[in-house]
Short mmCIF file of C-alpha atoms in Angstrom, two decimals:
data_model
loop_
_atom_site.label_atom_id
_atom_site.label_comp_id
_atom_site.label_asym_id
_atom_site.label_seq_id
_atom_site.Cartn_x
_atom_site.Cartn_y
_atom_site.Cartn_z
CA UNK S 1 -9.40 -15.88 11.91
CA UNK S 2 -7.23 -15.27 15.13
CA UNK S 3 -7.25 -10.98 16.28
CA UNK S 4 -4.18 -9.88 16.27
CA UNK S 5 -2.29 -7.17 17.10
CA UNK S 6 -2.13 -6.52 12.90
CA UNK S 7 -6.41 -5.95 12.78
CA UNK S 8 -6.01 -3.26 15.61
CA UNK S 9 -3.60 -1.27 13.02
CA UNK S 10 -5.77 -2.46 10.43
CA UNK S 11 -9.48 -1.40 11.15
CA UNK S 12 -11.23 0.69 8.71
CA UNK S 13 -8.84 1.15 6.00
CA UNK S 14 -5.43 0.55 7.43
CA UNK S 15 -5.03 -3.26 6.72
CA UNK S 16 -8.78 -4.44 5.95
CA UNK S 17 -7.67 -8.15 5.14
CA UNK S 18 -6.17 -8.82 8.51
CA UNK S 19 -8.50 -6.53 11.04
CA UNK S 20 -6.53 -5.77 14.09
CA UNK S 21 -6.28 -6.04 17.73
CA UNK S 22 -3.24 -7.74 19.68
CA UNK S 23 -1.87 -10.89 19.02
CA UNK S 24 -2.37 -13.87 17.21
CA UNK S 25 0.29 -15.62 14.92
CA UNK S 26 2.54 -13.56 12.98
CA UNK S 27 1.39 -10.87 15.41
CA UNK S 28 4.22 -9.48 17.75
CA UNK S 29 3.36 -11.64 21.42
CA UNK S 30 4.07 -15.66 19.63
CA UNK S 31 1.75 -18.43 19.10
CA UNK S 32 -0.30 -20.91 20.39
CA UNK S 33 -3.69 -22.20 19.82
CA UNK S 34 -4.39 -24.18 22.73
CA UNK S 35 -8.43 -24.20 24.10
CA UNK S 36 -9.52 -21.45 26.64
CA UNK S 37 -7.77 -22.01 30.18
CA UNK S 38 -8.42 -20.11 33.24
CA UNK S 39 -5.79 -19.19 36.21
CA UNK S 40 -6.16 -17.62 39.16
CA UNK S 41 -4.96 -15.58 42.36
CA UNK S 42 -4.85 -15.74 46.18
CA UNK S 43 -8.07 -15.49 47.53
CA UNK S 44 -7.50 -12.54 49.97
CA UNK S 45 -11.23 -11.29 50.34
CA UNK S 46 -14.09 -13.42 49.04
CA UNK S 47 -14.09 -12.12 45.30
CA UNK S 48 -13.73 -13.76 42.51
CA UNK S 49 -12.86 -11.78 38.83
CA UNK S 50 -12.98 -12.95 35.69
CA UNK S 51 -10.38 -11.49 33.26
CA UNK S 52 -10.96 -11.64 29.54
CA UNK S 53 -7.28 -11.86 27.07
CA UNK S 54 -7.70 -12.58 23.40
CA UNK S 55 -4.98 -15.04 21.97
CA UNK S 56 -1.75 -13.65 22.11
CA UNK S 57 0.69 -15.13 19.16
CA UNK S 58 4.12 -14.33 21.23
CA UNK S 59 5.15 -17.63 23.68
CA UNK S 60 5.09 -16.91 26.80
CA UNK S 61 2.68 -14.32 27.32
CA UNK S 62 -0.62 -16.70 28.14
CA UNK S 63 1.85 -17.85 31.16
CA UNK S 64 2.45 -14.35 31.62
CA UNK S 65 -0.81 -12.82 32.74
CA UNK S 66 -1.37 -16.22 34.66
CA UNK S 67 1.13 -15.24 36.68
CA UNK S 68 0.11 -11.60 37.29
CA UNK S 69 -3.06 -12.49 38.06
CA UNK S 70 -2.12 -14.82 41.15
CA UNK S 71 -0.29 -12.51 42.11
CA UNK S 72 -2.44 -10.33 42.82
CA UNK S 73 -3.18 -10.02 46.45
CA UNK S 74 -6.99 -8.69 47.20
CA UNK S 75 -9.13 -10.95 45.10
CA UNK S 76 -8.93 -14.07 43.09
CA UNK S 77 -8.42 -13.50 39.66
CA UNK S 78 -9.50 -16.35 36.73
CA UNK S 79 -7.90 -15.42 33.35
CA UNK S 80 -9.93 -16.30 30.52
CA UNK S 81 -7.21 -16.89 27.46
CA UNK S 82 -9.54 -16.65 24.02
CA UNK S 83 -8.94 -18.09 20.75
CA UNK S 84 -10.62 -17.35 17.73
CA UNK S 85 -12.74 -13.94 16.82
CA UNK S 86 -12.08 -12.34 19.87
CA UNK S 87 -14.41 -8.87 18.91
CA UNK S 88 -17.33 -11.20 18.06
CA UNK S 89 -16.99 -13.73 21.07
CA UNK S 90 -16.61 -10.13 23.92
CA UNK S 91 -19.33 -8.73 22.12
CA UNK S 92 -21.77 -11.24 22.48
CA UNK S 93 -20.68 -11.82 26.12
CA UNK S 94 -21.41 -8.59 27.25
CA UNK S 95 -24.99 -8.96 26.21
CA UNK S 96 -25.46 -11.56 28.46
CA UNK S 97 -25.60 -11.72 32.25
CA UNK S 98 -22.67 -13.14 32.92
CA UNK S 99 -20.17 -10.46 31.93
CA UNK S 100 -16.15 -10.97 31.87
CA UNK S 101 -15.22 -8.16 35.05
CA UNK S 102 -12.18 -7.00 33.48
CA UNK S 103 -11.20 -7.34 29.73
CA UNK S 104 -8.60 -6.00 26.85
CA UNK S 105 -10.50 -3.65 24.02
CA UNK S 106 -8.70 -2.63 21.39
CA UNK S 107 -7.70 1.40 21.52
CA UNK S 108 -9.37 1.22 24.62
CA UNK S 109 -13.49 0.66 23.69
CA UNK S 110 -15.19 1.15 20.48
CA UNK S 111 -18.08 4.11 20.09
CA UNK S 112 -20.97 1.06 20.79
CA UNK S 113 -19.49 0.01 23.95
CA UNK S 114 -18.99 3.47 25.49
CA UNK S 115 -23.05 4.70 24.39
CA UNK S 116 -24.52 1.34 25.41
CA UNK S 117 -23.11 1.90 28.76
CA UNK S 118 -21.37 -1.48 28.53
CA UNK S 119 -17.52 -0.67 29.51
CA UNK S 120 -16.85 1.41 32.97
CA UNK S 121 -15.49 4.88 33.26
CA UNK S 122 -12.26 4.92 34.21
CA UNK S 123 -11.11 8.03 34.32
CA UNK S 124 -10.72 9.41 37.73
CA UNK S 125 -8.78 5.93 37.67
CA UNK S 126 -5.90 7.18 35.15
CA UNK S 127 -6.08 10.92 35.65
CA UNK S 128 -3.40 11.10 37.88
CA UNK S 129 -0.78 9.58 35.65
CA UNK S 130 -2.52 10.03 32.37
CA UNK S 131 0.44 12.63 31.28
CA UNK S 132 2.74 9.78 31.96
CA UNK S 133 1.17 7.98 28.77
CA UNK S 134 1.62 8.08 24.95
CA UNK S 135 0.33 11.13 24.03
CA UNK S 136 -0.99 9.73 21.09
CA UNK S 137 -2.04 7.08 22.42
CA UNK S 138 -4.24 8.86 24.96
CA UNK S 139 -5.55 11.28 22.02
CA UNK S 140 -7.25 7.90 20.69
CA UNK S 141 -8.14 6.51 24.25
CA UNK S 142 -10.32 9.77 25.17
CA UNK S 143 -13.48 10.35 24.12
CA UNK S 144 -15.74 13.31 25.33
CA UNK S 145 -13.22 14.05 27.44
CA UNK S 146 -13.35 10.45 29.17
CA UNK S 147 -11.07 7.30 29.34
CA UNK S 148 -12.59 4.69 29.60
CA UNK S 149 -9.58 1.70 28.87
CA UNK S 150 -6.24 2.16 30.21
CA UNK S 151 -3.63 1.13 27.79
CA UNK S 152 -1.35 -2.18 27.84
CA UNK S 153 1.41 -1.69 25.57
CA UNK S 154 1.73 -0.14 22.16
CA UNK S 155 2.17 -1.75 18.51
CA UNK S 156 2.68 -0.26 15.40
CA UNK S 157 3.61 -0.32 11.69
CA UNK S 158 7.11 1.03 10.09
CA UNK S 159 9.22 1.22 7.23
CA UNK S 160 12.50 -1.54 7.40
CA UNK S 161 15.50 -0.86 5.22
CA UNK S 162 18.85 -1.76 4.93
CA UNK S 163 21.17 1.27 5.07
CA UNK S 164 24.34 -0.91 3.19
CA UNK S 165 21.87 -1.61 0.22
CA UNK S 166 20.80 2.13 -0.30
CA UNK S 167 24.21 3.36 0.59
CA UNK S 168 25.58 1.04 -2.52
CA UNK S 169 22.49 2.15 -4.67
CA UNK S 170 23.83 5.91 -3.69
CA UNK S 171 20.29 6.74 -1.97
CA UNK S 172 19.49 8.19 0.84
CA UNK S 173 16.72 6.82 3.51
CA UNK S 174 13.75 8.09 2.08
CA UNK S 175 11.99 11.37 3.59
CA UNK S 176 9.64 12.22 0.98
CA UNK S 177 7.42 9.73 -1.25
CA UNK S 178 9.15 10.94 -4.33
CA UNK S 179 12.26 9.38 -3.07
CA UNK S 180 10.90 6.28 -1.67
CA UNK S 181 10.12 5.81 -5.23
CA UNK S 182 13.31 6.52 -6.31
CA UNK S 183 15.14 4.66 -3.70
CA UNK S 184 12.93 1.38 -4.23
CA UNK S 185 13.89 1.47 -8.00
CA UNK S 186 17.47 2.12 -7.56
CA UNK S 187 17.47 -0.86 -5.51
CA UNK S 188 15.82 -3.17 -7.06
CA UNK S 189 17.25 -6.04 -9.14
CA UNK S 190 16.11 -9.49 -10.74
CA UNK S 191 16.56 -11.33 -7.32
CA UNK S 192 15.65 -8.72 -5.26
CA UNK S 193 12.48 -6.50 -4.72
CA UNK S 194 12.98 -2.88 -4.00
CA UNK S 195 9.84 -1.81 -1.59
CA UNK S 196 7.36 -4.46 -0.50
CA UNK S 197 3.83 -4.18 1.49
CA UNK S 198 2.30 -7.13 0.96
CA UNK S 199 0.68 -9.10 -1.64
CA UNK S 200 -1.53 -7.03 -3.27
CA UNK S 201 0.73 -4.45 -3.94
CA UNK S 202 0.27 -2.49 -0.51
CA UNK S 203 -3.33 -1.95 -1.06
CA UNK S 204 -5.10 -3.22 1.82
CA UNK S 205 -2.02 -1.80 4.75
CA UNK S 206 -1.37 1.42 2.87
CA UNK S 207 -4.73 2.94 1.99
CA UNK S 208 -5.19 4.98 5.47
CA UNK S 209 -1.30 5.68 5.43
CA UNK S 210 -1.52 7.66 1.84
CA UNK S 211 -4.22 10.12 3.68
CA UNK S 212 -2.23 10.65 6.82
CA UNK S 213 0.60 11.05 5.02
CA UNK S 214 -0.42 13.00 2.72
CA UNK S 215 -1.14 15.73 5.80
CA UNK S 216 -5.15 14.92 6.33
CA UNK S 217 -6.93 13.54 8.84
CA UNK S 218 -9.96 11.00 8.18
CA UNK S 219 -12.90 13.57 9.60
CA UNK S 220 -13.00 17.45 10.76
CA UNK S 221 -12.64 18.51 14.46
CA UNK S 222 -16.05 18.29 15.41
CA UNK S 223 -16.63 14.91 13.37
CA UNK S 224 -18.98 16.44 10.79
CA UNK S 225 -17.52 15.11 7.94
CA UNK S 226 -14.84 13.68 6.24
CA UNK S 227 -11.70 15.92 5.76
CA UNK S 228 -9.16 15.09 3.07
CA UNK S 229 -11.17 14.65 0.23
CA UNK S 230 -8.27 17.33 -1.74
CA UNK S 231 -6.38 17.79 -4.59
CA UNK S 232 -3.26 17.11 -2.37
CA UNK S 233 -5.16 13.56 -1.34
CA UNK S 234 -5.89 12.33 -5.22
CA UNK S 235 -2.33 13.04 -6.26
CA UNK S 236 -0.91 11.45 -3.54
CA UNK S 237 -3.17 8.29 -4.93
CA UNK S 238 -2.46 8.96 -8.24
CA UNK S 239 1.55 8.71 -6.96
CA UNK S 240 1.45 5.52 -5.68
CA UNK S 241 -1.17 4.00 -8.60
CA UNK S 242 2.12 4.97 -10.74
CA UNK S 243 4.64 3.32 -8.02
CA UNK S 244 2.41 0.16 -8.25
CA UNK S 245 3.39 0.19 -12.22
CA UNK S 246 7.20 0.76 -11.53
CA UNK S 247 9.52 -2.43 -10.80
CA UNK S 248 10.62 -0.86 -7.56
CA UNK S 249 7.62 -2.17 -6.10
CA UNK S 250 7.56 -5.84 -5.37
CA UNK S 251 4.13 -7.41 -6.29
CA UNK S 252 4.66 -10.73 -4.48
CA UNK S 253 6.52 -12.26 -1.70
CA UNK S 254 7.00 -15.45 0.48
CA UNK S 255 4.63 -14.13 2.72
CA UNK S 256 2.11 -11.29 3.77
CA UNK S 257 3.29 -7.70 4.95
CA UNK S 258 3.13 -8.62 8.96
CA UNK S 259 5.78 -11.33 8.31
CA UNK S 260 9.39 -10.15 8.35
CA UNK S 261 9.82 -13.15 6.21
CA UNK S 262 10.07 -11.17 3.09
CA UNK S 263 12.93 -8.55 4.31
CA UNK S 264 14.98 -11.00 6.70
CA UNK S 265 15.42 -13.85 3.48
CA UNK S 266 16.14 -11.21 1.11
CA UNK S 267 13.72 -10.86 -0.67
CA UNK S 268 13.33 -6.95 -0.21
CA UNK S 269 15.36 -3.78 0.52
CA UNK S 270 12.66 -2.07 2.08
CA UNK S 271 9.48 -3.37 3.79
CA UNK S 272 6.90 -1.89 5.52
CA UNK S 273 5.61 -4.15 8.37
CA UNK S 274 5.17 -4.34 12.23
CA UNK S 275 7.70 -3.76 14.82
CA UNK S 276 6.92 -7.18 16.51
CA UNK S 277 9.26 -8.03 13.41
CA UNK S 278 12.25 -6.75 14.81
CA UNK S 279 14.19 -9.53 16.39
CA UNK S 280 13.38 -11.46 13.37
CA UNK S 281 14.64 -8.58 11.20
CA UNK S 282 18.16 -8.24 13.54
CA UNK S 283 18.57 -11.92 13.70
CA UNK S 284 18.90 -12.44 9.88
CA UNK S 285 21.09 -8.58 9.26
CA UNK S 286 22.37 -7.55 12.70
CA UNK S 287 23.29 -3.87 12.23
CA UNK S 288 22.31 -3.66 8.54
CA UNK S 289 18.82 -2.81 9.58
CA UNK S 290 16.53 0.91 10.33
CA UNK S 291 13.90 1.82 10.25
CA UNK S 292 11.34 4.94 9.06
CA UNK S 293 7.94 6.45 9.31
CA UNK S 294 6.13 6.51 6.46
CA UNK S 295 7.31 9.44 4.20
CA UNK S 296 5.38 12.43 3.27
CA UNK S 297 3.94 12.68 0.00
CA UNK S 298 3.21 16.05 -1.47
CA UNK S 299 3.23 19.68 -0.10
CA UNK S 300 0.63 19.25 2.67
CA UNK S 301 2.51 15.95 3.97
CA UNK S 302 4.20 14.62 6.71
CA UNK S 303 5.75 11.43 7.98
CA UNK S 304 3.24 8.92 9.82
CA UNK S 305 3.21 6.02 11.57
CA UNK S 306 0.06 4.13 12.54
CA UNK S 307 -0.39 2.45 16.08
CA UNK S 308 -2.35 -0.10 17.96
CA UNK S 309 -2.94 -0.51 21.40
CA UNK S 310 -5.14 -2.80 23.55
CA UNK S 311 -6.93 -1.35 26.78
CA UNK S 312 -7.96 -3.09 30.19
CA UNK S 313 -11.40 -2.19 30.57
CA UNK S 314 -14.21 -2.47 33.47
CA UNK S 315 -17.66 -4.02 32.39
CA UNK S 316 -20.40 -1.52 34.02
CA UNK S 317 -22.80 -3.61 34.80
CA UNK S 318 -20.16 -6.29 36.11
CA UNK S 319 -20.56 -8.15 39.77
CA UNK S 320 -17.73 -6.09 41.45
CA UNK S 321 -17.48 -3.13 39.50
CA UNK S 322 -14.93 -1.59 42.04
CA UNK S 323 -13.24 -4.51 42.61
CA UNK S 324 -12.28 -4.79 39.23
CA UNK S 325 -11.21 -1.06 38.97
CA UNK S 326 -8.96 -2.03 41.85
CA UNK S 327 -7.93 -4.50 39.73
CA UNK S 328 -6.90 -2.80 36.92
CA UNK S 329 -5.13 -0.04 38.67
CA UNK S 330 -2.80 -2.15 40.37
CA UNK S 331 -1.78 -3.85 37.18
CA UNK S 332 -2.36 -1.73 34.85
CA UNK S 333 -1.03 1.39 36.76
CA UNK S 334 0.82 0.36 39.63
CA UNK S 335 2.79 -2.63 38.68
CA UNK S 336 5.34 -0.66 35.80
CA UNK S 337 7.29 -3.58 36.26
CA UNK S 338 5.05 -5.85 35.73
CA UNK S 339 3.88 -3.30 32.84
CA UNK S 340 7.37 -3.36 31.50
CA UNK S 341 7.77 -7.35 31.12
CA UNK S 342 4.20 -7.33 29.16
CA UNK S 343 5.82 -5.08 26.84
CA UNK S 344 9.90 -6.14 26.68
CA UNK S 345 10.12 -9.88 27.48
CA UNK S 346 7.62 -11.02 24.67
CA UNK S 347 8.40 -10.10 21.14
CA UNK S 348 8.85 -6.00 20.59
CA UNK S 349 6.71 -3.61 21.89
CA UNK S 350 6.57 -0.12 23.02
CA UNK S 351 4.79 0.68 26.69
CA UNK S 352 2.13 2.54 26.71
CA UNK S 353 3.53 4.97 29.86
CA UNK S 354 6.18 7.14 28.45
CA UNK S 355 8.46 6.53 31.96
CA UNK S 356 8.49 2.93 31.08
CA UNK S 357 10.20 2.98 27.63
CA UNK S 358 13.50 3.56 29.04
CA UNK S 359 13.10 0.46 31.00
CA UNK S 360 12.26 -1.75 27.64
CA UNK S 361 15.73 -3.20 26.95
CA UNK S 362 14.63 -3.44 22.85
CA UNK S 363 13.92 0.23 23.30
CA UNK S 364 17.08 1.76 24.36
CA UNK S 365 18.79 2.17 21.10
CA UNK S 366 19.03 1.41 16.65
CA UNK S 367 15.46 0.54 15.50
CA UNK S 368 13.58 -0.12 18.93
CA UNK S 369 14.61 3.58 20.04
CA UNK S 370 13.83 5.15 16.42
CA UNK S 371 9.97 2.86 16.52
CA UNK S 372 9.62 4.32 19.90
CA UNK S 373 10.34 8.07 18.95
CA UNK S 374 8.01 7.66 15.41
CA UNK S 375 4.81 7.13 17.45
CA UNK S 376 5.64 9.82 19.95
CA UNK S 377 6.12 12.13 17.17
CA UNK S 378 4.06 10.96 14.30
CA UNK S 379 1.69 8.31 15.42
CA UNK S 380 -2.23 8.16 13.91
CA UNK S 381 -4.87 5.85 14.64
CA UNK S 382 -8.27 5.67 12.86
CA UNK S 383 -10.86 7.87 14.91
CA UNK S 384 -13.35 6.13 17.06
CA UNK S 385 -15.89 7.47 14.84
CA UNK S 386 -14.41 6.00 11.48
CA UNK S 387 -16.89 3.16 11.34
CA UNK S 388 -16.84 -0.12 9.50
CA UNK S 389 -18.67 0.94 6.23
CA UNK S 390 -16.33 3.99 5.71
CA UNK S 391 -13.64 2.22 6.17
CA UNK S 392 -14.71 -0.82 3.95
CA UNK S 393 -16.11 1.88 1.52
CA UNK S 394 -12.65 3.50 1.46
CA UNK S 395 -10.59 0.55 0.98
CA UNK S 396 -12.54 -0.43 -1.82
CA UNK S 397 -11.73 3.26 -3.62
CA UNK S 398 -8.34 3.36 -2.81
CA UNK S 399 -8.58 -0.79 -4.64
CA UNK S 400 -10.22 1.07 -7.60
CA UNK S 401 -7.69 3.64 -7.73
CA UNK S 402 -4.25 1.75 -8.06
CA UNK S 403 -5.87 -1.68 -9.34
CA UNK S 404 -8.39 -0.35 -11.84
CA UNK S 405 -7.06 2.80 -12.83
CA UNK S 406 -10.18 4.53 -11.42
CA UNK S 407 -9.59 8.78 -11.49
CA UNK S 408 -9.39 9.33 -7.46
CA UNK S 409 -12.03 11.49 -7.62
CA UNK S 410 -14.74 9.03 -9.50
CA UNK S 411 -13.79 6.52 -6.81
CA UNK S 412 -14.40 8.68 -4.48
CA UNK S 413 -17.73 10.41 -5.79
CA UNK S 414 -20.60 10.18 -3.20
CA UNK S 415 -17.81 9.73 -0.06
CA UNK S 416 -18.42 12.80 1.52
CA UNK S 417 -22.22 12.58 1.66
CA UNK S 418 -21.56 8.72 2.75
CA UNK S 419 -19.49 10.21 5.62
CA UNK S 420 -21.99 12.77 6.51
CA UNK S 421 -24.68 10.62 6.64
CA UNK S 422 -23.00 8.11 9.01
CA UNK S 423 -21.60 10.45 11.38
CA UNK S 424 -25.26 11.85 11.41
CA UNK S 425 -26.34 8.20 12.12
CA UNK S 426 -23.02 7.66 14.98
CA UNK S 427 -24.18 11.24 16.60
CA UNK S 428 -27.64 10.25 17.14
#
């Protein structure tokens, strides 16, 4: 399976069937599949880099980078486009001796990278604009107190509605899970689904969303153990096991949740999906489309949106380790306008620099400006620490939960100690 910019929002918990990164079909930057392919820039001093991309779905962005990188004018640059199981194929890369110089990581290096020593500090390299960029964004970038990716551009997940069809349903958009419920049963009819979040019921894209917003966070400040194993957590599960029951909640579509497919043929009033959807979504209901965080459920809650973002990155023990930090300062720091087009001119994103996002033409007002706002204000991203097994572990509760009928806290007997023992594990 192609990474895409869906398993970047989806590691751990958040969408475990489609584990994501940035950009393969159905992703948010457009589609192609062709074999590896390499570009390159002026020769202006001798060195050669090698730059590593996974496969972006959006046309024209393969073209893109190609042309950034000859552009570049103080080393030659050969872009490495990669199809296929991107994670798995840089992994196994950087174990070699011939490393990639400079390459993308999603949320900017994982936890093995930065303790094997395998991915360059970088932050003397960003700390003079780093205020400049997503704040929440930069909250999941830093670890220890170090940066050590600077970020591309941001994706993210969000609630799509159509105002006219609540508005004749006499709802209001949803701020609270309780009327989300009601909203997605007052809309729904025979022909027409009220919510939908893919095809098993929301399970899979959902699960990390219910804790977030349901006002916890997946582990404690010092990364102990796991912190929303609550009362205010299980009822917020038990909620939505009872939405799953309700015909506001459409079981099945034409396609998955990251396809606006479902919401742009009519299928659904509300969906929650990507914003790489958008033009789809305006193409097929012009005006008659919004867009919302995900609504707080319970007391404790809040609204939340989850994002994804892909990092440039150094290798450490690369040929030209300051060459390539050169590198990745000019384009990744330097070049907003190049910065801008990566984010704007190829499906919808949001850039990662906060000066930039008034310069994204999607940006500037209806949906794009609301998406752009939600992850300023409300945007989560699984912790750096949340590993694999807790993540597969959780999604597999949550499954029991609204699937089974499991009592929350059954499925989720034995979690905590889980949790404590591999954070123990991570720490050492």
């Amino acid at each position: 399976m192609n990474l895409t910019r869906r398993s970047i929002l989806g590691l751990g918990g958040l969408a475990t069937a489609a584990t994501l990164t940035a950009c393969g079909n159905n992703s948010g930057l457009g589609g192609s599949s062709a074999a590896p392919t390499t570009s390159s820039g002026d020769d202006g001093s001798g060195i050669t880099l090698s730059q590593w991309y996974h496969e972006y779905g959006e046309q024209g962005v393969q073209e893109a980078v190609k042309r950034y990188a000859a552009e570049y004018p103080d080393a030659k640059v050969e872009v490495k486009w990669t199809p296929g199981d991107y994670g798995q194929i840089l992994a196994a890369q950087l174990l070699t001796d011939d490393v990639p110089d400079v390459f993308e990581v999603e949320q900017g290096g994982s936890l093995d990278m930065i303790r094997s020593g395998q991915i360059a500090d970088l932050t003397e390299l960003i700390s003079p604009v780093k205020d400049d960029f997503n704040d929440a964004v930069m909250k999941r970038f830093t670890f220890d107190g170090k940066v050590h990716g600077i970020p591309q551009t941001i994706d993210m997940q969000l609630l799509f509605y159509r105002p006219s069809i609540l508005q004749a349903a006499g709802v209001n958009p949803p701020t609270t899970f309780e009327e989300l419920v009601a909203a997605a049963n007052a809309v729904a009819t025979p022909d027409m689904g009220g919510f939908y979040a893919g095809n098993d019921g929301g399970v899979a894209v959902l699960g990390t969303m219910l804790l977030w917003a349901s006002g916890h966070t997946q582990l404690d400040e010092e990364r102990t153990k796991a912190a929303f194993l609550t009362d205010e957590f299980y009822a917020a599960l038990t909620a939505y096991r009872e939405f799953s029951t309700s015909k506001g909640l459409l079981q099945a579509a034409s396609a998955e949740w990251y396809s606006g497919a479902p919401f742009a043929q009519g299928e659904t009033a509300m969906q929650w999906t990507g914003l790489w959807t958008l033009p789809e979504m305006i193409a097929a209901h012009g005006d008659d489309v919004a867009v919302l965080p995900f609504p707080r459920i319970g007391a404790t809650g809040r609204p939340a949106v989850p994002f994804g973002a892909f990092g440039a990155c150094v290798a450490a023990k690369g040929r030209n380790v300051q060459a390539a930090k050169d590198f990745v300062k000019w384009l990744w720091i330097d070049q907003t306008d190049k910065q801008v087009d990566f984010s704007d001119s190829y499906g919808t994103h949001i850039p990662a620099r906060k000066s930039l996002v008034a310069k994204a033409s999607k940006l500037q007002s209806g949906p794009g400006a609301d998406a752009a706002r939600f992850v300023e204000e409300h945007g989560f991203a699984n912790d750096i620490m949340w590993s694999g097994s807790l993540g597969d572990t959780y999604s597999a509760a949550i499954s029991n939960v609204v699937k089974q009928g499991t009592d929350p806290k059954d499925a989720f007997n034995g979690f905590a100690d889980l949790v404590a023992a591999e954070l123990e594990k991570l720490k050492g």
